[in-house]
mmCIF file of C-alpha atoms and ligand atoms in Angstrom:
data_model
loop_
_atom_site.group_PDB
_atom_site.id
_atom_site.type_symbol
_atom_site.label_atom_id
_atom_site.label_comp_id
_atom_site.label_asym_id
_atom_site.label_seq_id
_atom_site.Cartn_x
_atom_site.Cartn_y
_atom_site.Cartn_z
ATOM 1 C CA MET A 1 11.483 -25.237 -18.337
ATOM 2 C CA SER A 2 13.627 -22.050 -18.291
ATOM 3 C CA ASN A 3 13.083 -21.466 -21.995
ATOM 4 C CA ASN A 4 9.431 -21.964 -21.392
ATOM 5 C CA ILE A 5 9.358 -19.157 -18.786
ATOM 6 C CA ASN A 6 11.230 -16.781 -21.060
ATOM 7 C CA ASN A 7 8.806 -17.545 -23.875
ATOM 8 C CA ILE A 8 5.782 -16.954 -21.667
ATOM 9 C CA LEU A 9 7.245 -13.651 -20.490
ATOM 10 C CA LYS A 10 7.716 -12.546 -24.098
ATOM 11 C CA GLY A 11 4.097 -13.214 -25.036
ATOM 12 C CA ASP A 12 0.771 -11.688 -23.996
ATOM 13 C CA LEU A 13 0.204 -12.090 -20.290
ATOM 14 C CA GLY A 14 -3.416 -13.046 -19.678
ATOM 15 C CA VAL A 15 -5.072 -14.664 -16.663
ATOM 16 C CA ARG A 16 -3.789 -18.153 -17.527
ATOM 17 C CA GLU A 17 -0.165 -17.106 -18.002
ATOM 18 C CA LEU A 18 -0.132 -14.833 -14.948
ATOM 19 C CA ALA A 19 -1.717 -17.472 -12.704
ATOM 20 C CA TYR A 20 1.012 -19.887 -13.788
ATOM 21 C CA LEU A 21 3.829 -17.369 -13.282
ATOM 22 C CA LEU A 22 2.516 -16.428 -9.840
ATOM 23 C CA GLN A 23 3.287 -19.929 -8.622
ATOM 24 C CA LEU A 24 6.939 -20.008 -9.691
ATOM 25 C CA LYS A 25 9.618 -21.092 -7.267
ATOM 26 C CA GLY A 26 13.321 -21.960 -7.476
ATOM 27 C CA ALA A 27 15.206 -21.480 -10.764
ATOM 28 C CA ASP A 28 12.111 -20.448 -12.714
ATOM 29 C CA GLN A 29 11.295 -17.785 -10.157
ATOM 30 C CA LYS A 30 14.843 -16.463 -10.512
ATOM 31 C CA LEU A 31 14.212 -15.973 -14.231
ATOM 32 C CA LEU A 32 11.058 -14.024 -13.460
ATOM 33 C CA PHE A 33 12.935 -11.890 -10.938
ATOM 34 C CA SER A 34 15.793 -11.152 -13.300
ATOM 35 C CA LYS A 35 13.331 -9.995 -15.984
ATOM 36 C CA ALA A 36 11.554 -7.765 -13.437
ATOM 37 C CA GLN A 37 14.861 -6.336 -12.285
ATOM 38 C CA GLU A 38 15.880 -5.570 -15.852
ATOM 39 C CA VAL A 39 12.567 -3.727 -16.426
ATOM 40 C CA GLN A 40 12.944 -1.885 -13.117
ATOM 41 C CA LEU A 41 16.479 -0.641 -13.812
ATOM 42 C CA ALA A 42 15.610 0.414 -17.366
ATOM 43 C CA ASN A 43 12.462 2.344 -16.384
ATOM 44 C CA VAL A 44 12.623 3.589 -12.809
ATOM 45 C CA GLY A 45 16.327 3.088 -12.072
ATOM 46 C CA ARG A 46 18.011 2.319 -8.762
ATOM 47 C CA LYS A 47 16.419 5.053 -6.707
ATOM 48 C CA VAL A 48 14.114 4.238 -3.832
ATOM 49 C CA PHE A 49 11.851 7.041 -2.629
ATOM 50 C CA TYR A 50 10.834 7.551 0.991
ATOM 51 C CA ARG A 51 7.318 8.204 2.244
ATOM 52 C CA GLY A 52 7.330 8.886 5.990
ATOM 53 C CA LEU A 53 4.253 7.076 7.290
ATOM 54 C CA VAL A 54 2.102 8.511 10.076
ATOM 55 C CA GLU A 55 -0.710 6.242 11.237
ATOM 56 C CA PHE A 56 -2.451 9.025 13.083
ATOM 57 C CA SER A 57 -5.587 7.303 14.344
ATOM 58 C CA ASN A 58 -6.926 3.778 14.711
ATOM 59 C CA VAL A 59 -10.523 4.959 15.060
ATOM 60 C CA CYS A 60 -12.505 3.429 12.216
ATOM 61 C CA ALA A 61 -16.181 3.472 11.288
ATOM 62 C CA LYS A 62 -15.886 0.311 9.205
ATOM 63 C CA ASP A 63 -15.814 -3.380 9.978
ATOM 64 C CA CYS A 64 -13.677 -5.120 7.351
ATOM 65 C CA PHE A 65 -13.448 -8.753 8.479
ATOM 66 C CA TYR A 66 -9.647 -8.963 8.155
ATOM 67 C CA CYS A 67 -8.496 -5.798 9.909
ATOM 68 C CA GLY A 68 -7.320 -5.547 13.521
ATOM 69 C CA ILE A 69 -8.533 -1.960 13.942
ATOM 70 C CA ARG A 70 -12.065 -2.606 12.656
ATOM 71 C CA LYS A 71 -14.823 -0.902 14.605
ATOM 72 C CA GLY A 72 -16.031 -4.169 16.122
ATOM 73 C CA ASN A 73 -12.703 -4.994 17.774
ATOM 74 C CA LYS A 74 -13.176 -4.079 21.421
ATOM 75 C CA GLU A 75 -9.768 -5.453 22.434
ATOM 76 C CA ILE A 76 -7.704 -2.429 21.389
ATOM 77 C CA ASP A 77 -7.121 1.024 22.824
ATOM 78 C CA ARG A 78 -8.269 3.672 20.383
ATOM 79 C CA TYR A 79 -6.033 6.687 19.787
ATOM 80 C CA ASN A 80 -5.963 9.906 17.865
ATOM 81 C CA ILE A 81 -2.577 11.606 17.669
ATOM 82 C CA GLU A 82 -2.756 15.341 18.316
ATOM 83 C CA ASP A 83 -2.260 17.616 15.315
ATOM 84 C CA GLU A 84 0.846 19.156 16.830
ATOM 85 C CA HIS A 85 2.584 15.762 16.969
ATOM 86 C CA ILE A 86 1.543 14.917 13.428
ATOM 87 C CA VAL A 87 2.958 18.220 12.197
ATOM 88 C CA ASN A 88 6.195 17.515 14.096
ATOM 89 C CA ALA A 89 6.449 14.133 12.387
ATOM 90 C CA ALA A 90 5.917 15.885 9.030
ATOM 91 C CA LYS A 91 8.693 18.316 9.848
ATOM 92 C CA PHE A 92 10.950 15.413 10.770
ATOM 93 C CA ALA A 93 10.311 13.876 7.335
ATOM 94 C CA TRP A 94 10.975 17.195 5.578
ATOM 95 C CA GLU A 95 14.130 17.971 7.550
ATOM 96 C CA ASN A 96 15.468 14.500 6.837
ATOM 97 C CA LYS A 97 14.834 14.958 3.117
ATOM 98 C CA TYR A 98 12.167 12.270 2.889
ATOM 99 C CA SER A 99 10.372 14.811 0.732
ATOM 100 C CA SER A 100 7.067 13.018 1.071
ATOM 101 C CA MET A 101 4.820 11.636 3.793
ATOM 102 C CA VAL A 102 1.746 9.418 4.049
ATOM 103 C CA LEU A 103 -1.134 10.221 6.379
ATOM 104 C CA GLN A 104 -3.069 7.059 7.118
ATOM 105 C CA ALA A 105 -5.877 6.210 9.531
ATOM 106 C CA GLY A 106 -9.094 4.303 9.974
ATOM 107 C CA GLU A 107 -11.940 5.529 7.806
ATOM 108 C CA ARG A 108 -14.271 8.282 8.989
ATOM 109 C CA ASN A 109 -16.608 10.497 7.009
ATOM 110 C CA ASP A 110 -17.947 12.871 9.666
ATOM 111 C CA SER A 111 -17.485 16.590 9.091
ATOM 112 C CA ALA A 112 -15.271 17.044 12.177
ATOM 113 C CA PHE A 113 -12.807 14.538 10.712
ATOM 114 C CA ILE A 114 -12.956 15.997 7.198
ATOM 115 C CA ASP A 115 -12.327 19.515 8.536
ATOM 116 C CA ARG A 116 -9.537 18.305 10.772
ATOM 117 C CA VAL A 117 -7.696 16.662 7.865
ATOM 118 C CA THR A 118 -8.220 19.773 5.720
ATOM 119 C CA LYS A 119 -6.645 21.951 8.379
ATOM 120 C CA LEU A 120 -3.855 19.483 9.005
ATOM 121 C CA LEU A 121 -2.905 19.366 5.335
ATOM 122 C CA LYS A 122 -2.730 23.148 5.137
ATOM 123 C CA THR A 123 -0.638 23.369 8.293
ATOM 124 C CA ILE A 124 1.807 20.715 7.105
ATOM 125 C CA LYS A 125 2.247 22.478 3.762
ATOM 126 C CA TYR A 126 2.830 25.790 5.533
ATOM 127 C CA GLU A 127 5.235 24.381 8.117
ATOM 128 C CA THR A 128 7.313 22.577 5.497
ATOM 129 C CA ASN A 129 7.622 25.552 3.175
ATOM 130 C CA ASN A 130 5.291 23.903 0.666
ATOM 131 C CA GLU A 131 8.005 21.376 -0.053
ATOM 132 C CA LEU A 132 6.829 18.165 1.567
ATOM 133 C CA GLY A 133 4.711 15.955 -0.696
ATOM 134 C CA ILE A 134 1.635 14.503 0.998
ATOM 135 C CA THR A 135 -0.022 11.187 0.204
ATOM 136 C CA ILE A 136 -3.229 10.342 2.038
ATOM 137 C CA SER A 137 -4.835 7.006 2.701
ATOM 138 C CA LEU A 138 -8.131 7.688 4.426
ATOM 139 C CA GLY A 139 -10.493 5.375 2.625
ATOM 140 C CA GLU A 140 -13.686 6.088 0.724
ATOM 141 C CA GLN A 141 -14.871 9.685 0.665
ATOM 142 C CA THR A 142 -17.095 11.797 -1.576
ATOM 143 C CA ALA A 143 -15.618 13.472 -4.652
ATOM 144 C CA GLY A 144 -16.139 16.783 -2.820
ATOM 145 C CA THR A 145 -13.992 15.663 0.110
ATOM 146 C CA TYR A 146 -11.292 14.317 -2.181
ATOM 147 C CA LYS A 147 -11.252 17.716 -3.929
ATOM 148 C CA LYS A 148 -11.162 19.625 -0.662
ATOM 149 C CA TRP A 149 -8.124 17.628 0.502
ATOM 150 C CA PHE A 150 -6.437 17.956 -2.888
ATOM 151 C CA ASP A 151 -6.905 21.722 -2.783
ATOM 152 C CA SER A 152 -5.465 21.734 0.732
ATOM 153 C CA GLY A 153 -2.197 20.125 -0.340
ATOM 154 C CA ALA A 154 -2.517 16.347 -0.776
ATOM 155 C CA HIS A 155 -1.456 15.140 -4.207
ATOM 156 C CA ARG A 156 -1.340 11.351 -3.998
ATOM 157 C CA TYR A 157 -3.986 8.960 -2.655
ATOM 158 C CA LEU A 158 -3.730 5.300 -1.724
ATOM 159 C CA LEU A 159 -6.934 3.308 -1.789
ATOM 160 C CA ARG A 160 -6.420 -0.411 -1.951
ATOM 161 C CA ILE A 161 -9.124 -2.261 -3.769
ATOM 162 C CA GLU A 162 -8.226 -5.263 -1.537
ATOM 163 C CA THR A 163 -9.315 -7.694 -4.280
ATOM 164 C CA SER A 164 -10.661 -7.146 -7.781
ATOM 165 C CA SER A 165 -13.107 -10.012 -7.326
ATOM 166 C CA PRO A 166 -16.559 -8.710 -6.302
ATOM 167 C CA VAL A 167 -17.398 -12.182 -4.955
ATOM 168 C CA LEU A 168 -14.322 -12.357 -2.744
ATOM 169 C CA TYR A 169 -14.839 -8.721 -1.697
ATOM 170 C CA LYS A 170 -18.265 -9.710 -0.365
ATOM 171 C CA GLN A 171 -16.779 -12.571 1.632
ATOM 172 C CA LEU A 172 -14.306 -10.201 3.282
ATOM 173 C CA HIS A 173 -16.730 -7.454 4.270
ATOM 174 C CA PRO A 174 -20.126 -7.033 5.886
ATOM 175 C CA ASP A 175 -22.867 -6.981 3.272
ATOM 176 C CA ASN A 176 -23.965 -3.361 3.486
ATOM 177 C CA GLN A 177 -23.607 -0.012 1.747
ATOM 178 C CA MET A 178 -20.559 0.943 3.772
ATOM 179 C CA HIS A 179 -18.654 -1.989 2.348
ATOM 180 C CA ASP A 180 -19.569 -1.961 -1.309
ATOM 181 C CA TYR A 181 -17.161 -3.113 -4.023
ATOM 182 C CA THR A 182 -18.635 -0.916 -6.770
ATOM 183 C CA LYS A 183 -18.421 2.139 -4.576
ATOM 184 C CA ARG A 184 -14.772 1.420 -3.747
ATOM 185 C CA VAL A 185 -13.885 1.095 -7.435
ATOM 186 C CA SER A 186 -15.749 4.296 -8.268
ATOM 187 C CA CYS A 187 -13.624 6.117 -5.679
ATOM 188 C CA LEU A 188 -10.572 5.356 -7.847
ATOM 189 C CA ASP A 189 -12.289 7.242 -10.697
ATOM 190 C CA SER A 190 -13.152 10.198 -8.443
ATOM 191 C CA LEU A 191 -9.563 10.416 -7.261
ATOM 192 C CA ARG A 192 -8.234 10.413 -10.777
ATOM 193 C CA ASN A 193 -10.744 13.013 -11.918
ATOM 194 C CA VAL A 194 -9.770 15.319 -9.073
ATOM 195 C CA GLY A 195 -6.142 15.112 -10.221
ATOM 196 C CA TYR A 196 -4.458 12.854 -7.663
ATOM 197 C CA GLN A 197 -1.737 10.382 -8.451
ATOM 198 C CA VAL A 198 -3.750 7.279 -7.715
ATOM 199 C CA GLY A 199 -2.455 4.229 -5.907
ATOM 200 C CA THR A 200 -4.240 0.982 -5.249
ATOM 201 C CA GLY A 201 -3.351 -2.548 -4.208
ATOM 202 C CA VAL A 202 -4.564 -5.863 -2.906
ATOM 203 C CA MET A 203 -3.931 -8.366 -0.144
ATOM 204 C CA ILE A 204 -2.276 -11.602 -1.168
ATOM 205 C CA GLY A 205 -3.107 -15.024 0.237
ATOM 206 C CA LEU A 206 -6.600 -14.269 1.525
ATOM 207 C CA PRO A 207 -8.956 -17.117 2.406
ATOM 208 C CA TRP A 208 -10.785 -18.319 -0.749
ATOM 209 C CA GLN A 209 -8.417 -16.340 -3.024
ATOM 210 C CA THR A 210 -7.086 -18.216 -6.060
ATOM 211 C CA TYR A 211 -4.091 -17.588 -8.319
ATOM 212 C CA GLU A 212 -6.569 -16.631 -11.028
ATOM 213 C CA ASP A 213 -8.034 -13.971 -8.702
ATOM 214 C CA LEU A 214 -4.549 -12.567 -8.183
ATOM 215 C CA ALA A 215 -3.856 -12.650 -11.928
ATOM 216 C CA ARG A 216 -7.042 -10.634 -12.440
ATOM 217 C CA ASP A 217 -5.898 -8.199 -9.728
ATOM 218 C CA LEU A 218 -2.773 -7.497 -11.789
ATOM 219 C CA LEU A 219 -4.815 -6.987 -14.938
ATOM 220 C CA PHE A 220 -7.236 -4.743 -13.028
ATOM 221 C CA MET A 221 -4.362 -2.448 -12.059
ATOM 222 C CA LYS A 222 -3.134 -2.337 -15.623
ATOM 223 C CA GLU A 223 -6.590 -1.645 -17.055
ATOM 224 C CA ARG A 224 -7.180 1.167 -14.573
ATOM 225 C CA ASP A 225 -3.813 2.637 -15.477
ATOM 226 C CA ILE A 226 -2.858 3.279 -11.856
ATOM 227 C CA ASP A 227 0.172 5.380 -10.909
ATOM 228 C CA MET A 228 1.245 3.571 -7.754
ATOM 229 C CA CYS A 229 0.702 0.272 -6.001
ATOM 230 C CA GLY A 230 1.059 -0.971 -2.449
ATOM 231 C CA MET A 231 0.259 -4.649 -2.027
ATOM 232 C CA GLY A 232 1.358 -7.295 0.415
ATOM 233 C CA PRO A 233 0.504 -10.547 2.126
ATOM 234 C CA TYR A 234 -2.646 -10.931 4.167
ATOM 235 C CA ILE A 235 -1.657 -11.666 7.763
ATOM 236 C CA GLU A 236 -4.309 -12.967 10.090
ATOM 237 C CA HIS A 237 -5.325 -11.250 13.328
ATOM 238 C CA GLU A 238 -6.979 -13.344 16.013
ATOM 239 C CA ASP A 239 -9.464 -10.653 17.075
ATOM 240 C CA THR A 240 -11.098 -10.487 13.646
ATOM 241 C CA PRO A 241 -13.886 -12.568 12.092
ATOM 242 C CA LEU A 242 -11.642 -13.751 9.230
ATOM 243 C CA TYR A 243 -9.449 -15.549 11.748
ATOM 244 C CA ALA A 244 -12.072 -18.301 11.745
ATOM 245 C CA GLN A 245 -10.858 -19.226 8.249
ATOM 246 C CA LYS A 246 -7.228 -19.616 9.223
ATOM 247 C CA GLU A 247 -7.164 -23.343 8.504
ATOM 248 C CA MET A 248 -7.664 -22.642 4.815
ATOM 249 C CA LEU A 249 -4.830 -20.106 4.511
ATOM 250 C CA TRP A 250 -1.762 -20.807 2.410
ATOM 251 C CA PRO A 251 1.351 -21.302 4.556
ATOM 252 C CA ILE A 252 2.895 -17.916 5.375
ATOM 253 C CA GLU A 253 5.970 -18.619 3.167
ATOM 254 C CA GLU A 254 3.679 -19.168 0.230
ATOM 255 C CA ARG A 255 1.877 -15.884 0.825
ATOM 256 C CA PHE A 256 5.278 -14.194 0.962
ATOM 257 C CA ASN A 257 6.592 -15.935 -2.131
ATOM 258 C CA THR A 258 3.460 -15.094 -4.092
ATOM 259 C CA SER A 259 3.668 -11.459 -2.936
ATOM 260 C CA LEU A 260 7.170 -11.204 -4.424
ATOM 261 C CA ASN A 261 5.924 -12.772 -7.655
ATOM 262 C CA MET A 262 3.036 -10.267 -7.727
ATOM 263 C CA ILE A 263 5.491 -7.363 -7.402
ATOM 264 C CA ALA A 264 7.791 -8.748 -10.095
ATOM 265 C CA LEU A 265 4.894 -9.325 -12.495
ATOM 266 C CA LEU A 266 3.366 -5.924 -11.861
ATOM 267 C CA ARG A 267 6.728 -4.330 -12.623
ATOM 268 C CA ILE A 268 6.797 -6.219 -15.929
ATOM 269 C CA LEU A 269 3.196 -5.237 -16.730
ATOM 270 C CA MET A 270 3.486 -1.596 -15.610
ATOM 271 C CA LYS A 271 7.070 -0.556 -16.235
ATOM 272 C CA ASP A 272 7.027 3.005 -14.946
ATOM 273 C CA ILE A 273 4.696 3.081 -11.919
ATOM 274 C CA ASN A 274 5.769 3.393 -8.283
ATOM 275 C CA ILE A 275 5.553 0.150 -6.331
ATOM 276 C CA ALA A 276 5.933 0.061 -2.548
ATOM 277 C CA ALA A 277 7.896 -2.509 -0.571
ATOM 278 C CA THR A 278 5.249 -2.860 2.148
ATOM 279 C CA THR A 279 5.697 -3.450 5.872
ATOM 280 C CA ALA A 280 3.662 -6.673 5.810
ATOM 281 C CA LEU A 281 6.488 -8.275 3.778
ATOM 282 C CA GLN A 282 8.888 -7.514 6.598
ATOM 283 C CA ALA A 283 6.465 -8.967 9.132
ATOM 284 C CA ILE A 284 7.020 -12.350 7.480
ATOM 285 C CA ASP A 285 10.682 -12.136 6.498
ATOM 286 C CA PRO A 286 13.092 -9.673 8.181
ATOM 287 C CA MET A 287 14.589 -9.068 4.714
ATOM 288 C CA GLY A 288 11.208 -8.959 2.997
ATOM 289 C CA ARG A 289 11.345 -5.351 1.906
ATOM 290 C CA GLU A 290 14.915 -5.610 0.581
ATOM 291 C CA LYS A 291 13.883 -8.615 -1.478
ATOM 292 C CA ALA A 292 11.013 -6.584 -2.938
ATOM 293 C CA LEU A 293 13.284 -3.621 -3.758
ATOM 294 C CA LYS A 294 15.524 -5.908 -5.821
ATOM 295 C CA ILE A 295 12.746 -7.223 -8.003
ATOM 296 C CA GLY A 296 10.602 -4.233 -8.832
ATOM 297 C CA ALA A 297 9.591 -2.135 -5.808
ATOM 298 C CA ASN A 298 10.967 1.424 -5.668
ATOM 299 C CA VAL A 299 9.197 3.069 -2.716
ATOM 300 C CA ILE A 300 9.635 2.476 0.996
ATOM 301 C CA MET A 301 7.510 3.849 3.826
ATOM 302 C CA PRO A 302 9.520 4.376 7.025
ATOM 303 C CA ASN A 303 7.163 4.549 9.968
ATOM 304 C CA ILE A 304 7.410 7.981 11.610
ATOM 305 C CA THR A 305 4.325 7.616 13.815
ATOM 306 C CA PRO A 306 5.189 8.689 17.380
ATOM 307 C CA THR A 307 6.222 5.409 19.055
ATOM 308 C CA THR A 308 3.735 5.577 21.934
ATOM 309 C CA HIS A 309 0.883 4.728 19.566
ATOM 310 C CA ARG A 310 2.473 2.294 17.130
ATOM 311 C CA LYS A 311 1.503 -0.803 19.037
ATOM 312 C CA ASP A 312 -2.173 0.169 18.752
ATOM 313 C CA TYR A 313 -2.146 0.256 14.932
ATOM 314 C CA GLN A 314 -2.009 -3.511 14.656
ATOM 315 C CA LEU A 315 -3.794 -4.382 11.437
ATOM 316 C CA TYR A 316 -2.311 -7.857 11.796
ATOM 317 C CA GLN A 317 -0.249 -9.612 14.437
ATOM 318 C CA ASN A 318 3.535 -9.209 14.853
ATOM 319 C CA LYS A 319 3.642 -5.959 12.905
ATOM 320 C CA PRO A 320 7.351 -4.972 12.825
ATOM 321 C CA CYS A 321 9.046 -1.746 14.024
ATOM 322 C CA THR A 322 6.476 -0.903 16.674
ATOM 323 C CA ASP A 323 9.090 0.282 19.164
ATOM 324 C CA GLU A 324 11.672 2.127 17.072
ATOM 325 C CA GLY A 325 11.697 5.916 17.002
ATOM 326 C CA ALA A 326 11.538 7.787 13.687
ATOM 327 C CA GLU A 327 15.273 8.352 13.629
ATOM 328 C CA ASP A 328 16.123 4.677 14.139
ATOM 329 C CA CYS A 329 13.628 3.848 11.459
ATOM 330 C CA GLY A 330 15.207 6.275 8.954
ATOM 331 C CA ASN A 331 18.749 5.032 9.606
ATOM 332 C CA CYS A 332 17.664 1.451 9.326
ATOM 333 C CA MET A 333 15.967 2.289 6.035
ATOM 334 C CA SER A 334 19.027 3.687 4.275
ATOM 335 C CA ILE A 335 21.090 0.662 5.358
ATOM 336 C CA ARG A 336 18.391 -1.634 4.051
ATOM 337 C CA ILE A 337 18.247 0.197 0.726
ATOM 338 C CA GLU A 338 21.999 -0.063 0.264
ATOM 339 C CA MET A 339 21.884 -3.752 1.165
ATOM 340 C CA ALA A 340 19.452 -4.184 -1.694
ATOM 341 C CA ASP A 341 21.938 -2.473 -4.058
ATOM 342 C CA ARG A 342 19.635 0.517 -4.465
ATOM 343 C CA GLU A 343 20.113 4.263 -3.750
ATOM 344 C CA PRO A 344 18.050 6.352 -1.344
ATOM 345 C CA GLY A 345 16.179 8.923 -3.495
ATOM 346 C CA LEU A 346 16.341 11.655 -0.859
ATOM 347 C CA GLY A 347 15.238 15.220 -1.531
ATOM 348 C CA GLU A 348 12.997 14.365 -4.502
ATOM 349 C CA TRP A 349 9.236 13.953 -4.617
ATOM 350 C CA GLY A 350 9.729 10.776 -6.579
ATOM 351 C CA ASP A 351 6.544 10.928 -8.665
ATOM 352 C CA SER A 352 6.154 7.877 -10.851
ATOM 353 C CA PRO A 353 7.278 8.459 -14.445
ATOM 354 C CA HIS A 354 3.927 6.895 -15.296
ATOM 355 C CA PHE A 355 2.037 9.799 -13.762
ATOM 356 C CA GLN A 356 4.305 12.301 -15.457
ATOM 357 C CA ASN A 357 3.835 10.655 -18.843
ATOM 358 C CA ARG A 358 0.210 9.686 -18.558
ATOM 359 C CA THR A 359 -1.800 11.057 -21.402
ATOM 360 C CA THR A 360 -5.092 9.246 -20.896
ATOM 361 C CA PRO A 361 -7.827 11.865 -20.832
ATOM 362 C CA LEU A 362 -9.634 12.263 -17.516
ATOM 363 C CA LYS A 363 -13.036 10.610 -17.377
HETATM 364 N N1 LIG B 1 -8.827 2.767 6.362
HETATM 365 C C1 LIG B 1 -8.174 3.021 5.137
HETATM 366 C C2 LIG B 1 -8.561 1.989 4.093
HETATM 367 O O1 LIG B 1 -9.054 0.940 4.464
HETATM 368 O O2 LIG B 1 -8.345 2.268 2.913
HETATM 369 C C3 LIG B 1 -6.664 3.085 5.252
HETATM 370 C C4 LIG B 1 -6.028 2.299 6.333
HETATM 371 S S1 LIG B 1 -6.173 0.527 6.181
HETATM 372 C C5 LIG B 1 -5.584 -0.023 7.704
HETATM 373 C C6 LIG B 1 -4.832 0.196 5.062
HETATM 374 C C7 LIG B 1 -4.753 -1.196 4.499
HETATM 375 O O3 LIG B 1 -4.384 -2.131 5.511
HETATM 376 C C8 LIG B 1 -5.995 -1.781 3.931
HETATM 377 O O4 LIG B 1 -6.253 -1.262 2.647
HETATM 378 C C9 LIG B 1 -5.674 -3.276 3.932
HETATM 379 O O5 LIG B 1 -5.228 -3.714 2.658
HETATM 380 C C10 LIG B 1 -4.524 -3.392 4.928
HETATM 381 N N2 LIG B 1 -4.827 -4.425 5.943
HETATM 382 C C11 LIG B 1 -5.809 -4.412 6.848
HETATM 383 N N3 LIG B 1 -5.825 -5.578 7.546
HETATM 384 C C12 LIG B 1 -4.804 -6.334 7.070
HETATM 385 C C13 LIG B 1 -4.310 -7.643 7.376
HETATM 386 N N4 LIG B 1 -4.875 -8.383 8.304
HETATM 387 N N5 LIG B 1 -3.230 -8.096 6.670
HETATM 388 C C14 LIG B 1 -2.650 -7.333 5.730
HETATM 389 N N6 LIG B 1 -3.074 -6.089 5.396
HETATM 390 C C15 LIG B 1 -4.144 -5.601 6.056
HETATM 391 FE FE1 LIG B 2 -11.077 0.457 8.768
HETATM 392 FE FE2 LIG B 2 -9.325 0.467 6.695
HETATM 393 FE FE3 LIG B 2 -9.257 -1.450 8.626
HETATM 394 FE FE4 LIG B 2 -11.283 -1.452 6.887
HETATM 395 S S1 LIG B 2 -9.074 -1.758 6.411
HETATM 396 S S2 LIG B 2 -11.458 -1.709 9.109
HETATM 397 S S3 LIG B 2 -11.577 0.749 6.599
HETATM 398 S S4 LIG B 2 -8.856 0.724 8.869
#
């Protein structure tokens, strides 16, 4: 069997091969992991870059069926962290040499929100001597808004496609213009045209999702030549419509195992991109992120959201680190990175070599 795995890994990886590899366990999985690790060390090295994550608001205009902060969930307290506290968190990241932060929130497209983010980006750049890198993850916006935010200081954007299957996408979202697969994909083009480093990703182990769907997700990311990826297991939340499908979910260990295989395979397919070890992995296994860092991931996102609001950004249940302060989170992170035999890449923006080398003309 082992020879078989090595032979498959040497050949062309299409849907059939990837779907098979995604199911590996035991000794065969170890072979996959060692190949991914070899590719990781040769192309992105041992360094792990930090992105201080601020989840600054759980107000969302959308109603994705899987998400705990969807508009229709009346069971949560909505919050909006004041600009001053967000800027302080940014300064914390800068002073602690994280060198980059992520601003994430529910999706809103109203002009008050767009102007607020524009101002916030400018203030953060000013207050951190233009040194702190800023990634944003604020959902689908017009090309004009993406440009406005880029010109105000953001340079990376994370927009998960959630699944590359239009059929599955429809099952996971209300059927209306606000939740349209084609529109979401076209946002990836807009972002790239504006000049962002573009990140996407998917959830793993969704109801109805097959290994072939996940194989196509990997090929989607390769075809779109993305610069960064953040993907992780789907974790159910009881106050969401998708919870009704919980009987059909894969066991949580299988979602976790498949997530690691997805990361390893993406590293093999896209040698020089940035791949995040996401928090959802840690929600399942306390060592989840370390495991991911060993087999292909090279970015970690310490949560620096002021602690008072962390419990209200529950996309899924049992989200970890909701009561640690930013400092505890940072200390814990460097220990975790060393445990994974990796080095904290402090004081560097940590752009993916892929972005630096990318020569594909803009569309
Ligand atoms: N609102 C923005 C958007 O949707 O792009 C950014 C924030 S949203 C909370 C970030 C990501 O959380 C989504 O892209 C989705 O993949 C993930 N997410 C939401 N609910 C989840 C769940 N139940 N399990 C795992 N991930 C989830
Ligand atoms: Fe809103 Fe993003 Fe959650 Fe969808 S995934 S409901 S857009 S926060």
